[in-house]
Coordinates of C-alpha atoms and ligand atoms in Angstrom, one line a residue:
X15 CA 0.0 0.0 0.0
X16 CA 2.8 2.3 1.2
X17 CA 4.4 2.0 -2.4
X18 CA 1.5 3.1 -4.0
X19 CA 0.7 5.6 -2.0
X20 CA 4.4 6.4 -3.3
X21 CA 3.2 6.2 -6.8
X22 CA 0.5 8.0 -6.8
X23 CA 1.7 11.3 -5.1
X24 CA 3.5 12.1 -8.1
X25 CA 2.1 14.2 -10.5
X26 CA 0.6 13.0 -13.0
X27 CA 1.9 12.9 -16.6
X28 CA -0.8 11.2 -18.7
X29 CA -1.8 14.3 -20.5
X30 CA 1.3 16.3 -21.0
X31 CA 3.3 15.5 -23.8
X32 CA 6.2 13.0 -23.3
X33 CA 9.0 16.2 -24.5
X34 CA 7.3 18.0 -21.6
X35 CA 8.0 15.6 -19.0
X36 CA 11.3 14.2 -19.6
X37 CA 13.4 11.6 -17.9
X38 CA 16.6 13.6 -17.2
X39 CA 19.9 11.6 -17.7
X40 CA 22.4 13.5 -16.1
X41 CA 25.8 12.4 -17.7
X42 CA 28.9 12.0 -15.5
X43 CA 31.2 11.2 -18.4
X44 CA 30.3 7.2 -18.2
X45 CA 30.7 5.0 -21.6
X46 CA 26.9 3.9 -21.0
X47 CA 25.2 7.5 -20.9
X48 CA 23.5 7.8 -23.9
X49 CA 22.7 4.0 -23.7
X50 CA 21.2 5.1 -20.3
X51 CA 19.0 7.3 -22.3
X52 CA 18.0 4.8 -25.0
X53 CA 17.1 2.5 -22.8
X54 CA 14.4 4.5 -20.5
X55 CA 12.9 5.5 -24.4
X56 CA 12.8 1.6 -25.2
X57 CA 10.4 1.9 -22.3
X58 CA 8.5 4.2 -24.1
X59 CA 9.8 7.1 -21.9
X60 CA 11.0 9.7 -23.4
X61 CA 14.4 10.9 -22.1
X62 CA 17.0 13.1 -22.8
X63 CA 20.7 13.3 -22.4
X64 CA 22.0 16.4 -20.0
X65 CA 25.6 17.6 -18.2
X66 CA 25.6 16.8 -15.0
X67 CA 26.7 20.6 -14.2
X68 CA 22.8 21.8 -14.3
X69 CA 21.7 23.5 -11.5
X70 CA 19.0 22.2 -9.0
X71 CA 16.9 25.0 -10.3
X72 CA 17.7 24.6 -14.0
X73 CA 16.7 20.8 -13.4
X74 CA 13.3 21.8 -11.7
X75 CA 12.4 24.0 -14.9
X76 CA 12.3 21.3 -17.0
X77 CA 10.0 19.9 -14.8
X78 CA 11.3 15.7 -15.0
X79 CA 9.1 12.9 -14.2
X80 CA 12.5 11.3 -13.0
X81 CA 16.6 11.5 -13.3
X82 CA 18.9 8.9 -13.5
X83 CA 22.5 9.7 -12.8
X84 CA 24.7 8.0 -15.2
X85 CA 28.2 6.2 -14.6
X86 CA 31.6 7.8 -14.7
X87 CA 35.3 6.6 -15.3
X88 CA 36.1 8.9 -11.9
X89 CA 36.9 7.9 -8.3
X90 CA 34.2 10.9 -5.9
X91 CA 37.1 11.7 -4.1
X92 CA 39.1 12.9 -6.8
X93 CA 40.2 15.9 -7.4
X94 CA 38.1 17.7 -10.5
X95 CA 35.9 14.7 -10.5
X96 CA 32.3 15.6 -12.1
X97 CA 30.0 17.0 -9.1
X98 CA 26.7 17.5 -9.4
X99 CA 24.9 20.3 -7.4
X100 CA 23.6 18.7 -4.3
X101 CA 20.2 20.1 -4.4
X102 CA 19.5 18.2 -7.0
X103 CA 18.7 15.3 -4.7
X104 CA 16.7 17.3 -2.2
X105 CA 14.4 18.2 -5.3
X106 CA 11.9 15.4 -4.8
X107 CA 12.1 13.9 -7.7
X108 CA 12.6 10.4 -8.4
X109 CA 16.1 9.7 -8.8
X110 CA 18.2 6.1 -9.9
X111 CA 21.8 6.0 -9.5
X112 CA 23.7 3.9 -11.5
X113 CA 27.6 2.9 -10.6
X114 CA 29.2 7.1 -9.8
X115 CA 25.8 7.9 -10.0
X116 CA 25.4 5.7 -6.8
X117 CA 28.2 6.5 -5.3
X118 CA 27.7 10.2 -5.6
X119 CA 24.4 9.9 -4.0
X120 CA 26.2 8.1 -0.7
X121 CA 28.7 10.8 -0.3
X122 CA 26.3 14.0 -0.5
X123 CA 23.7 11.9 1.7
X124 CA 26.2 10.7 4.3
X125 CA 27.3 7.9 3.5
X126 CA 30.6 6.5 2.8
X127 CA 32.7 5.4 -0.7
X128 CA 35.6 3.8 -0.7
X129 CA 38.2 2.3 -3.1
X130 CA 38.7 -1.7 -3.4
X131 CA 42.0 -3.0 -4.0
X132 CA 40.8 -4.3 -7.0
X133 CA 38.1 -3.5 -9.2
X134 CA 35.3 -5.5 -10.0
X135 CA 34.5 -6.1 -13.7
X136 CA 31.9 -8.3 -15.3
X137 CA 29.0 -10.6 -14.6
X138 CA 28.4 -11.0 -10.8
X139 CA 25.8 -12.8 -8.5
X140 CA 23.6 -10.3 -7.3
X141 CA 20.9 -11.2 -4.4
X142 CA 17.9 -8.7 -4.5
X143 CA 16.0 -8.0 -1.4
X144 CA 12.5 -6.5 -1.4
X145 CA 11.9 -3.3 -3.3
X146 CA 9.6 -1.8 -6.1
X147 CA 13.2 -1.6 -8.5
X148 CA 13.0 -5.4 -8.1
X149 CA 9.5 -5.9 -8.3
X150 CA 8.7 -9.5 -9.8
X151 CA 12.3 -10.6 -10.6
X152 CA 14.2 -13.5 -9.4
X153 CA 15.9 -13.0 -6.0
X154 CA 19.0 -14.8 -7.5
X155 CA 20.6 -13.0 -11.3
X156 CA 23.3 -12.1 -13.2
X157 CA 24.1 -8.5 -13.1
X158 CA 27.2 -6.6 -15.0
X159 CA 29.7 -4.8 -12.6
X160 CA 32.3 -2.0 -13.5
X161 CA 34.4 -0.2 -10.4
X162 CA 36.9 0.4 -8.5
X163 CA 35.4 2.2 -6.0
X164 CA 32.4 1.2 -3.5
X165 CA 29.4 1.8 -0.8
X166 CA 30.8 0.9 1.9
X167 CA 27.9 2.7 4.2
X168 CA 24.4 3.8 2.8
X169 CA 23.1 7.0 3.8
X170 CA 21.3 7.6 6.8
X171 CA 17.8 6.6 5.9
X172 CA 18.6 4.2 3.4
X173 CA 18.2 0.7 3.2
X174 CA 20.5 -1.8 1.5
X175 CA 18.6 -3.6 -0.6
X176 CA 21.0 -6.0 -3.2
X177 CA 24.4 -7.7 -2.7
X178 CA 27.1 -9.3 -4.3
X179 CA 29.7 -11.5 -2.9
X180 CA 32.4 -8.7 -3.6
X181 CA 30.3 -5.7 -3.5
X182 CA 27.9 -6.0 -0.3
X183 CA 26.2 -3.0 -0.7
X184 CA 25.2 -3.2 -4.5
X185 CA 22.0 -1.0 -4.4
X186 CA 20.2 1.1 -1.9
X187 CA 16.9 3.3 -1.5
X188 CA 15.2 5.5 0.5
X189 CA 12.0 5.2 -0.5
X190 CA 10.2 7.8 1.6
X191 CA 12.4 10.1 -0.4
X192 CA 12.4 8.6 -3.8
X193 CA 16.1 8.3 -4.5
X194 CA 17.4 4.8 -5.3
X195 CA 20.9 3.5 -6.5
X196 CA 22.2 0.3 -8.3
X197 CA 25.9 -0.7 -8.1
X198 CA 25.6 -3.0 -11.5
X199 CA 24.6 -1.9 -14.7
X200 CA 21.0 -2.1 -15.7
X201 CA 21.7 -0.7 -19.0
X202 CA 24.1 -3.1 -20.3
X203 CA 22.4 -6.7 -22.6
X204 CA 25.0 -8.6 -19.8
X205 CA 22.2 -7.8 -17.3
X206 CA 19.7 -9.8 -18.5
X207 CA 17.0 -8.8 -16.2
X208 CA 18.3 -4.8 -16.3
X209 CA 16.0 -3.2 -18.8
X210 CA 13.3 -5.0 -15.9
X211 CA 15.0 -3.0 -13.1
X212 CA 14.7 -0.1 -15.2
X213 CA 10.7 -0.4 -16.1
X214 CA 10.6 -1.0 -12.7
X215 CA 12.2 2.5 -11.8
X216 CA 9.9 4.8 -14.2
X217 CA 7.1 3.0 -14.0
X218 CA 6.0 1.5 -10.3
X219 CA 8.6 4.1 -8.7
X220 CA 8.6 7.7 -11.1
X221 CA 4.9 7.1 -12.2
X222 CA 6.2 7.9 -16.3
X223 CA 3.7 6.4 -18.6
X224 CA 5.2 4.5 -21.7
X225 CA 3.8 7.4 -24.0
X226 CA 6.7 7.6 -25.8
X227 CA 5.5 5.9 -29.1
X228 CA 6.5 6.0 -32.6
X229 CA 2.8 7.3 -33.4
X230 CA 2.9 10.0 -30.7
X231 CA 6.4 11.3 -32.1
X232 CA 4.7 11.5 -35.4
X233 CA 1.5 13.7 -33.9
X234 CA 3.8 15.7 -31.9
X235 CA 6.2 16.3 -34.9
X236 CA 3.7 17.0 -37.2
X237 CA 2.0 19.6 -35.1
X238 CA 5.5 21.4 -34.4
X239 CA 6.0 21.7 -38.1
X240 CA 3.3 23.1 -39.0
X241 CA 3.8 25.6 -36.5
X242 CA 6.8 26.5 -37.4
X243 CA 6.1 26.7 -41.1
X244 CA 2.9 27.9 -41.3
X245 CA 2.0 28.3 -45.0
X246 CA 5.3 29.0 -46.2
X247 CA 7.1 26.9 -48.7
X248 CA 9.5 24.4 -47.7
X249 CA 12.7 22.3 -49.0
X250 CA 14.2 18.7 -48.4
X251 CA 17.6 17.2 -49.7
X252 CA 16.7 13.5 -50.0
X253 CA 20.2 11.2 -49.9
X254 CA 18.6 8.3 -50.2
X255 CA 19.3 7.3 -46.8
X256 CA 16.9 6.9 -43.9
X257 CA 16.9 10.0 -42.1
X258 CA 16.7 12.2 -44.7
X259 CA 13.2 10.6 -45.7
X260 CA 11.8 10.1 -42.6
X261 CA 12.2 13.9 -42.0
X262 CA 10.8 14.5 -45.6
X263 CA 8.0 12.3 -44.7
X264 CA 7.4 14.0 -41.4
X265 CA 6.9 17.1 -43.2
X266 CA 5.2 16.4 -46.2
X267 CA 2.7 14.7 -43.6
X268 CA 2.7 18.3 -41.4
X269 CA 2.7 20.5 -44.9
X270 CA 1.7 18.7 -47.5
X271 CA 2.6 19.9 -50.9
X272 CA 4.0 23.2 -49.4
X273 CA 7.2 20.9 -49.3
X274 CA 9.3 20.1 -52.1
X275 CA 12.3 17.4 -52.1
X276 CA 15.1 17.6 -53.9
X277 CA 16.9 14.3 -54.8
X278 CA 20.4 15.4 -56.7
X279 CA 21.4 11.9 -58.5
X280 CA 25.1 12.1 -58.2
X281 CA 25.3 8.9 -60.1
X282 CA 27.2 7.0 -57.3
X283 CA 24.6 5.5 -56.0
X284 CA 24.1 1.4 -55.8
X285 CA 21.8 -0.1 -58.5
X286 CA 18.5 0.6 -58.4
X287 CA 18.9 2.7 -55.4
X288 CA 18.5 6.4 -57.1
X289 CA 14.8 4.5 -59.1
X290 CA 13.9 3.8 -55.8
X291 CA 13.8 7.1 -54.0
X292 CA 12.1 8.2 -57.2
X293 CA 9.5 5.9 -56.7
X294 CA 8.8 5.0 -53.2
X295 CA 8.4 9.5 -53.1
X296 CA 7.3 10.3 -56.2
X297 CA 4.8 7.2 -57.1
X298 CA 4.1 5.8 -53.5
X299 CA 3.9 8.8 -51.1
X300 CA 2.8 11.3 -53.9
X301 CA 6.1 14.0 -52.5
X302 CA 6.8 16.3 -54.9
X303 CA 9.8 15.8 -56.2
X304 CA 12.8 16.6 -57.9
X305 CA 14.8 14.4 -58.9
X306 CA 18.1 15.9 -60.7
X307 CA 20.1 13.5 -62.7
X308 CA 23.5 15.4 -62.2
X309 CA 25.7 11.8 -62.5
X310 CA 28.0 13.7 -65.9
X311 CA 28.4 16.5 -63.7
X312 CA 29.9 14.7 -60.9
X313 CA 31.4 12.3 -63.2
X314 CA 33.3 15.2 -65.5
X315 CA 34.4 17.1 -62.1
X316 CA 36.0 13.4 -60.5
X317 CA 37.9 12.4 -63.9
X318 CA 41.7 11.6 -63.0
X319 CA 40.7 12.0 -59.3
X320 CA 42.1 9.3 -57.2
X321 CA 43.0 11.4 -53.7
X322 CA 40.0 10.3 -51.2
X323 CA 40.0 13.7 -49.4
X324 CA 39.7 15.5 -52.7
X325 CA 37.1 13.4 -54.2
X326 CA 34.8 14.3 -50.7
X327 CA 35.2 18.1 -51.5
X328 CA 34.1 17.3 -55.2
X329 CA 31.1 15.3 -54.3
X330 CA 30.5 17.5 -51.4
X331 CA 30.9 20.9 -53.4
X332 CA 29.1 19.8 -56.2
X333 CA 26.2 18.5 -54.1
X334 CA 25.7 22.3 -52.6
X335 CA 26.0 23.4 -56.2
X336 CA 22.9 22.0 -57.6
X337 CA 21.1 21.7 -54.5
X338 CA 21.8 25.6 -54.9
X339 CA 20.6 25.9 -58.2
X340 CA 17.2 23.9 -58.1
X341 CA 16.5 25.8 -54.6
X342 CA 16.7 29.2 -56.3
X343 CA 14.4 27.6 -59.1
X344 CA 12.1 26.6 -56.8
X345 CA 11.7 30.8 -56.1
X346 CA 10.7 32.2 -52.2
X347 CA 11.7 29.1 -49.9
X348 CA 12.1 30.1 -46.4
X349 CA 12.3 26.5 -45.0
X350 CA 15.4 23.9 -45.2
X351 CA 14.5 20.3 -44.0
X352 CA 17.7 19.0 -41.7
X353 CA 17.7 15.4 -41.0
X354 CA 19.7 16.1 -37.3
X355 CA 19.2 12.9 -35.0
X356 CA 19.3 13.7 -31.4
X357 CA 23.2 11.7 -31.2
X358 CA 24.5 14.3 -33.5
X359 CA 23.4 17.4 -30.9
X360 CA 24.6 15.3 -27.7
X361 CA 28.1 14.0 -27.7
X362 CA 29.7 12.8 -24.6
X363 CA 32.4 14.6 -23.8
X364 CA 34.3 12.2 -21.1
X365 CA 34.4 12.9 -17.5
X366 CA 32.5 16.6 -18.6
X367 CA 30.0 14.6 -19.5
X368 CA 27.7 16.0 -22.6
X369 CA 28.3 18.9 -24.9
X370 CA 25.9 20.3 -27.8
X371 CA 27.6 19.7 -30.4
X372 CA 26.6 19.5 -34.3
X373 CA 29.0 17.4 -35.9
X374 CA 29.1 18.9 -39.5
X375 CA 30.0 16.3 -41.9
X376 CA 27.3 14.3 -40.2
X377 CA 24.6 17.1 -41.7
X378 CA 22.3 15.4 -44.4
X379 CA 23.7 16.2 -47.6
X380 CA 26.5 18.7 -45.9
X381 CA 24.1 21.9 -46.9
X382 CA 25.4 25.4 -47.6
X383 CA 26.0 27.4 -44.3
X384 CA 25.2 30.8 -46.2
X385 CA 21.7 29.3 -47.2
X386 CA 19.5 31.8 -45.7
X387 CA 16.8 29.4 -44.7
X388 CA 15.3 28.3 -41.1
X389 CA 16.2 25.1 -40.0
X390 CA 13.4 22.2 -39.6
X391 CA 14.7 19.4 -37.6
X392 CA 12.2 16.9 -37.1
X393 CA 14.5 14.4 -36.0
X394 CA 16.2 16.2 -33.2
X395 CA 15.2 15.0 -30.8
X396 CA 15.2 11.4 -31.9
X397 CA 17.5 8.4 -31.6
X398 CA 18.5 6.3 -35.0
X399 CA 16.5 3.4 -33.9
X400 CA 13.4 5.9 -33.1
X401 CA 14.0 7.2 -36.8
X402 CA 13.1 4.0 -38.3
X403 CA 10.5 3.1 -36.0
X404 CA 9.0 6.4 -37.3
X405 CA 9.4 5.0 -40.5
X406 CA 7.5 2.3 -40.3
X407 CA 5.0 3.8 -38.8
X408 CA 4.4 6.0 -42.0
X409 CA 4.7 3.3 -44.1
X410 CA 8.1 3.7 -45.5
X411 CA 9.2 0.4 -47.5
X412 CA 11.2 -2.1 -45.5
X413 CA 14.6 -1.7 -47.6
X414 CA 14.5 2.5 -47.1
X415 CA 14.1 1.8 -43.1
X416 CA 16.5 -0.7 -42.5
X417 CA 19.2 0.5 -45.2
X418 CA 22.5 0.2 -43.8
X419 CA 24.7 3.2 -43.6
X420 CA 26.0 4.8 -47.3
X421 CA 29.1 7.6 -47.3
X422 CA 27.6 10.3 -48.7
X423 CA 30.3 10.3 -51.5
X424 CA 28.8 7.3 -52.6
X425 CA 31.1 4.3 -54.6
X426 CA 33.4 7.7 -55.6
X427 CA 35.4 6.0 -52.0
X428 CA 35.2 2.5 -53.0
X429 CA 37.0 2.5 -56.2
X430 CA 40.5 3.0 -55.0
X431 CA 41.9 4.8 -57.7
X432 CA 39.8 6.8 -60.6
X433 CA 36.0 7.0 -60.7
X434 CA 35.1 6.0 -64.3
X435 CA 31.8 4.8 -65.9
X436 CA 33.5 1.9 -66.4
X437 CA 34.7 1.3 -63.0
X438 CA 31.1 2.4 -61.5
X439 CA 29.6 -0.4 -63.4
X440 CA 31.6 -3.1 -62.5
X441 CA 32.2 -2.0 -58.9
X442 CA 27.4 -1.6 -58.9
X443 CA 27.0 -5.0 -60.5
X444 CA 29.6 -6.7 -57.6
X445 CA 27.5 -4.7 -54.8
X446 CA 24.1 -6.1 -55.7
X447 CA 25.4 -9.3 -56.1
X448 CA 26.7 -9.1 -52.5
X449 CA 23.7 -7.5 -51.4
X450 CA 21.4 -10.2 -52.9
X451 CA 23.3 -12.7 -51.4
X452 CA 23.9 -11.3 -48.1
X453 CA 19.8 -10.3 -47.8
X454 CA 19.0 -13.8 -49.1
X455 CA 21.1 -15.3 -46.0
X456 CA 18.8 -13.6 -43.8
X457 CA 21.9 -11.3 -42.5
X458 CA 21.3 -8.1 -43.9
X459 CA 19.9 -6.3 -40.6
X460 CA 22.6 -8.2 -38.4
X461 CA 25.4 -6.3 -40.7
X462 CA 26.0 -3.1 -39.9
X463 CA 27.0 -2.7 -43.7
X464 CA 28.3 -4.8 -46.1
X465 CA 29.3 -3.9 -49.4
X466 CA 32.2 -4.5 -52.5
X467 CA 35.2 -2.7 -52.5
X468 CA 36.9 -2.2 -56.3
X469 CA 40.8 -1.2 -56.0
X470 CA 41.7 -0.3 -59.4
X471 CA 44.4 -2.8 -59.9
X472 CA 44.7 -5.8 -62.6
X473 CA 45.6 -9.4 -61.8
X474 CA 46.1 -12.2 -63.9
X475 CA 43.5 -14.8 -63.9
X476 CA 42.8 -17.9 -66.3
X477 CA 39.0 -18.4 -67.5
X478 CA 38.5 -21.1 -70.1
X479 CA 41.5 -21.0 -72.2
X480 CA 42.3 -17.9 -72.1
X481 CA 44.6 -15.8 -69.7
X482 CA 42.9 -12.6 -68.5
X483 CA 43.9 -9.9 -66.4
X484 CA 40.9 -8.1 -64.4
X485 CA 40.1 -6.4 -61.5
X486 CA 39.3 -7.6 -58.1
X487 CA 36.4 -6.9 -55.8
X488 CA 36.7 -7.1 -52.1
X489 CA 34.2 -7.7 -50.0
X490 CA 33.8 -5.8 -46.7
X491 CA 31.6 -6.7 -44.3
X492 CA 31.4 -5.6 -40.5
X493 CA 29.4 -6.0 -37.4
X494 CA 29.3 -2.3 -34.9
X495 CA 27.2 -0.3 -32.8
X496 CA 27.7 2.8 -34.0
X497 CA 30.8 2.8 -36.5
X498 CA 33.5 4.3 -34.0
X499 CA 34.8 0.5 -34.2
X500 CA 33.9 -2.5 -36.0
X501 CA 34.5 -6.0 -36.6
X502 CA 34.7 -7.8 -39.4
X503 CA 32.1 -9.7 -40.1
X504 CA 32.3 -13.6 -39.8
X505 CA 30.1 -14.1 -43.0
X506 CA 29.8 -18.3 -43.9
X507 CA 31.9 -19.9 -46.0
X508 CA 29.7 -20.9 -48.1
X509 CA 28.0 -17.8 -48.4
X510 CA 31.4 -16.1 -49.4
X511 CA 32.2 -19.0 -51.7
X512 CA 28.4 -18.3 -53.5
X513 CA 28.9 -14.6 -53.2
X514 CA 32.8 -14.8 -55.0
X515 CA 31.9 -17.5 -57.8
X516 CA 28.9 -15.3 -59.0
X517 CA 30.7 -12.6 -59.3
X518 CA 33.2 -13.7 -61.2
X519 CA 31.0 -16.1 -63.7
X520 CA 28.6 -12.6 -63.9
X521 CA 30.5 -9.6 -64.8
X522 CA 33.6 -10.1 -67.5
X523 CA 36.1 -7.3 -65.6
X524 CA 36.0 -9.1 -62.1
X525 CA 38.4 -12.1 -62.0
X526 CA 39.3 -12.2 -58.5
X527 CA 37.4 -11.7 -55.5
X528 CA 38.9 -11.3 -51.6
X529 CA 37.9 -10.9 -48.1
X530 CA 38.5 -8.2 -45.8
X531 CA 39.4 -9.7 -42.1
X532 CA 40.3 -6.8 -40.4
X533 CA 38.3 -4.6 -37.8
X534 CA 38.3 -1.0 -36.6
X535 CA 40.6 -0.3 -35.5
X536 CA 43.1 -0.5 -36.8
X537 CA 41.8 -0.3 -40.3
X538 CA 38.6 2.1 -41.0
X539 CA 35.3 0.6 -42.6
X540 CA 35.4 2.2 -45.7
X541 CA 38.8 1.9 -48.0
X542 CA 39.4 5.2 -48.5
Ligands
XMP22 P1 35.1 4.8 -41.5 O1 35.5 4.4 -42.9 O2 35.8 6.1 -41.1 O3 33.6 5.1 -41.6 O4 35.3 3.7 -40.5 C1 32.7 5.2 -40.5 C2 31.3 5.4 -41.0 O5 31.2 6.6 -41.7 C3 30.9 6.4 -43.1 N1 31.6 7.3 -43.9 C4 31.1 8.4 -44.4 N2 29.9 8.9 -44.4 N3 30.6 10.7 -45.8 C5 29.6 10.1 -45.1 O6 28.5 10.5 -45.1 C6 31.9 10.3 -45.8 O7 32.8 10.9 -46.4 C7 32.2 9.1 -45.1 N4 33.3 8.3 -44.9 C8 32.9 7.2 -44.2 C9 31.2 4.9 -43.3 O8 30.4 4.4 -44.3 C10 30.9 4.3 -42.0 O9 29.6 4.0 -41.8

């Protein structure tokens, strides 16, 4: 009864909208922050990412329905290590520590920390005791440590209420005033039962309602666009890629025809990719649509270009270029479409935790800074995972949603050496033979990409009689999380072997095919 007595005196949040009443994550530099963040949203909680320098006061505007303080590499007692103000946890709201987070909250309550000899690191047996974070989960699981540093007393007031053979105090609470703290990881897949602990947290202790849905993004969205655009005319740079036409799609649903796309066909696209932008906007969703076939542009401006860095300020250059041109065709625009996910604004910036940042180069399409347009961002405040939910939701085709990640610069940086016609052709017909093969294996969505490499080089092979002397293709394929590293991808053998011996018996200029087996680092995905 107590604990929903507990429940109940919070406010309510069922008719705000989810943005209004976020779960704060305040970041204390930890390698699991913005994981923190995903997670409570996979809860249908919608939760944003915030420096743990935020005043008690500046945290109270934004009126939370809970915070969670993240991990950190840093020892408390450490000189320059990230504080938080201590108000903070006299606010009242419900708060979760997790690892420093935890550890933070015993030392400004009055408790104690102190440093282990050794840290603990990995899976440990954790024994949960009573409490509404462990509602309806085994007593006995596996939980994911990481720290040197430990509880060694709770605060006055709070109970202990987990334990671990080497960590006896692996979580505490005091309920009466909302503020509970986890030693292990919740956020991490190595504890099974942690995304539990953490639906346990927003929903039976914070009160949050899963509201947070792909179709209430979409409402939301579309209501903020058209308030911010009103009935003036608005612009989109599709890429062909996922974000860019969710955010199209957003808009067009907000603003209809007021919104026109703009699809510049640099020619180094894969095959059939560049038909079916053209169709899945044009004929499917009824977008108007320009689709500029620029590929002898690009093509004439890349001949004898084999530097990488230069062929990225061609493409790129070129790209503003006729974007430029078909914008000021299109007459009096005042609106640019941006396809900014929310992990471009936040980036953690170690033990400072987050920074807003806009990584440039990750800007759809790289657009022209002197552009004097206003910014629509429908995807700010969204999560790549939330983008193609959103997709789905509007009905986007299944291969536009879950396409893996394409370099804007196209197959211009996978033929090491020259981009010719030629060259494009050859290094096309190897990809969709590698994409065919890979999709009909059922392993498309587990790659993070995969795709054929063409270094302009000749080697001898022999096919029937004759001697010939052809390129190779390699094929990369890796497994990530989010690009900064990679592994290679441990494709079948037989799959390779199927994947190798059609391309060679398909297209006349391969004779040679090879396997990329190394990860990132200390090579990079891409060749070039
Ligand atoms: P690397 O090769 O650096 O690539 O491991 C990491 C991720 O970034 C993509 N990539 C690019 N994307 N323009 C882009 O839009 C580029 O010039 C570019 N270069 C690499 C790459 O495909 C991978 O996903």
């Amino acid at each position: 009864m107590a604990e929903h007595a507990e429940v109940l005196s919070f406010p309510s949040a069922a008719t705000s909208a989810p943005e209004e009443r976020p779960v704060l994550v305040l970041d204390f530099g930890g390698q699991y922050s913005q994981l923190i963040a995903r997670r409570v949203r996979e809860a249908r909680v919608y939760s944003e990412l915030v420096s743990h320098r935020l005043s008690a006061a500046e945290i109270q505007a934004r009126n939370p329905l809970a915070l969670v303080l993240s991990g950190g590499p840093a020892s408390v007692y450490v000189e320059g290590a990230p504080e938080m103000d201590p108000d903070v946890l006299r606010l009242g709201i419900p708060t979760l520590g997790i690892c420093y987070g935890m550890q933070l909250m015993a030392r400004d309550l009055g408790g104690t920390v102190e440093s282990n000899d050794v840290s603990e690191y990995g899976k440990a047996d954790a024994l949960l005791g009573e409490s509404p974070l462990f509602r309806d989960l085994p007593a006995e699981q596996v939980v994911w440590m990481s720290h040197r540093d430990s509880v060694t007393a709770p605060p006055p007031g709070a109970r202990v209420t987990a334990s671990s053979p080497s960590t006896p105090i692996a979580a505490f609470e005091d309920r009466e005033r909302g503020l509970y703290a986890v030693q292990f990881h919740p956020e991490v897949v190595h504890t099974p039962e942690g995304q539990e602990v953490l639906k346990n947290f927003l929903y039976e202790v914070a009160g949050a309602p899963p509201s947070w849905t792909p179709a209430a993004v979409i409402e939301e969205q579309v209501e903020r666009i058209r308030s911010q655009v009103g009935s003036e005319r608005i612009i989109c740079g599709l890429s062909g890629g996922v974000d860019s036409a969710v955010a199209a799609l957003l808009v067009h649903k907000a603003v209809g025809d007021q919104l026109t796309c703009v699809f510049v066909d640099h020619g180094l696209m894969r095959a059939n990719e560049a038909e079916q932008v053209v169709e899945t906007f044009g004929g499917h969703f009824h977008v108007p649509l320009v689709h500029v076939r620029a590929e002898e542009r690009f093509l004439s401006r890349l001949a004898g270009v084999s530097d990488p860095e230069t062929k990225r300020k061609i493409v790129g250059e070129e790209f503003i270029r006729v974007f430029e041109e078909e914008a000021r065709k299109l007459g009096d625009v005042r609106f640019l479409v941006q396809g900014t996910l929310y992990s471009d604004v936040i980036e953690s910036g170690g033990d400072d935790g987050v920074a807003a940042k806009i990584k440039s180069h990750h800007n759809v399409g790289g657009l022209p800074a002197d552009m004097r347009m206003e910014l629509v961002e429908p995807l700010r405040l969204l999560f790549k995972d939330e983008v193609r939910r959103v997709g789905e939701e509007l009905g986007m085709p299944e291969r536009l949603v879950w396409r893996q990640p394409f370099p804007g610069p196209g197959l211009a940086i996978r033929i090491i050496g020259d981009v010719t016609e030629e060259r494009l052709e050859t290094l096309r017909e190897a990809d969709a033979v590698l994409q065919d093969e890979v999709r009909k294996a059922g392993l498309y969505r587990e790659l993070w990409q995969s795709f054929c490499v063409l270094p302009a080089i000749r080697s001898v092979g022999v096919q029937g009689d004759s001697r010939t002397y052809g390129y190779p293709i390699a094929i990369r394929a890796v497994t990530s999380e989010d690009a900064m590293t990679a592994d290679w991808a441990r494709l079948p053998y037989d799959l390779i072997e199927t994947i190798a011996s059609r391309i060679v018996n398909e297209i006349p200029a391969v004779n040679r095919v090879v396997l990329d087996v190394t990860s990132k680092p200390p090579a990079t995905i891409e060749w070039e």
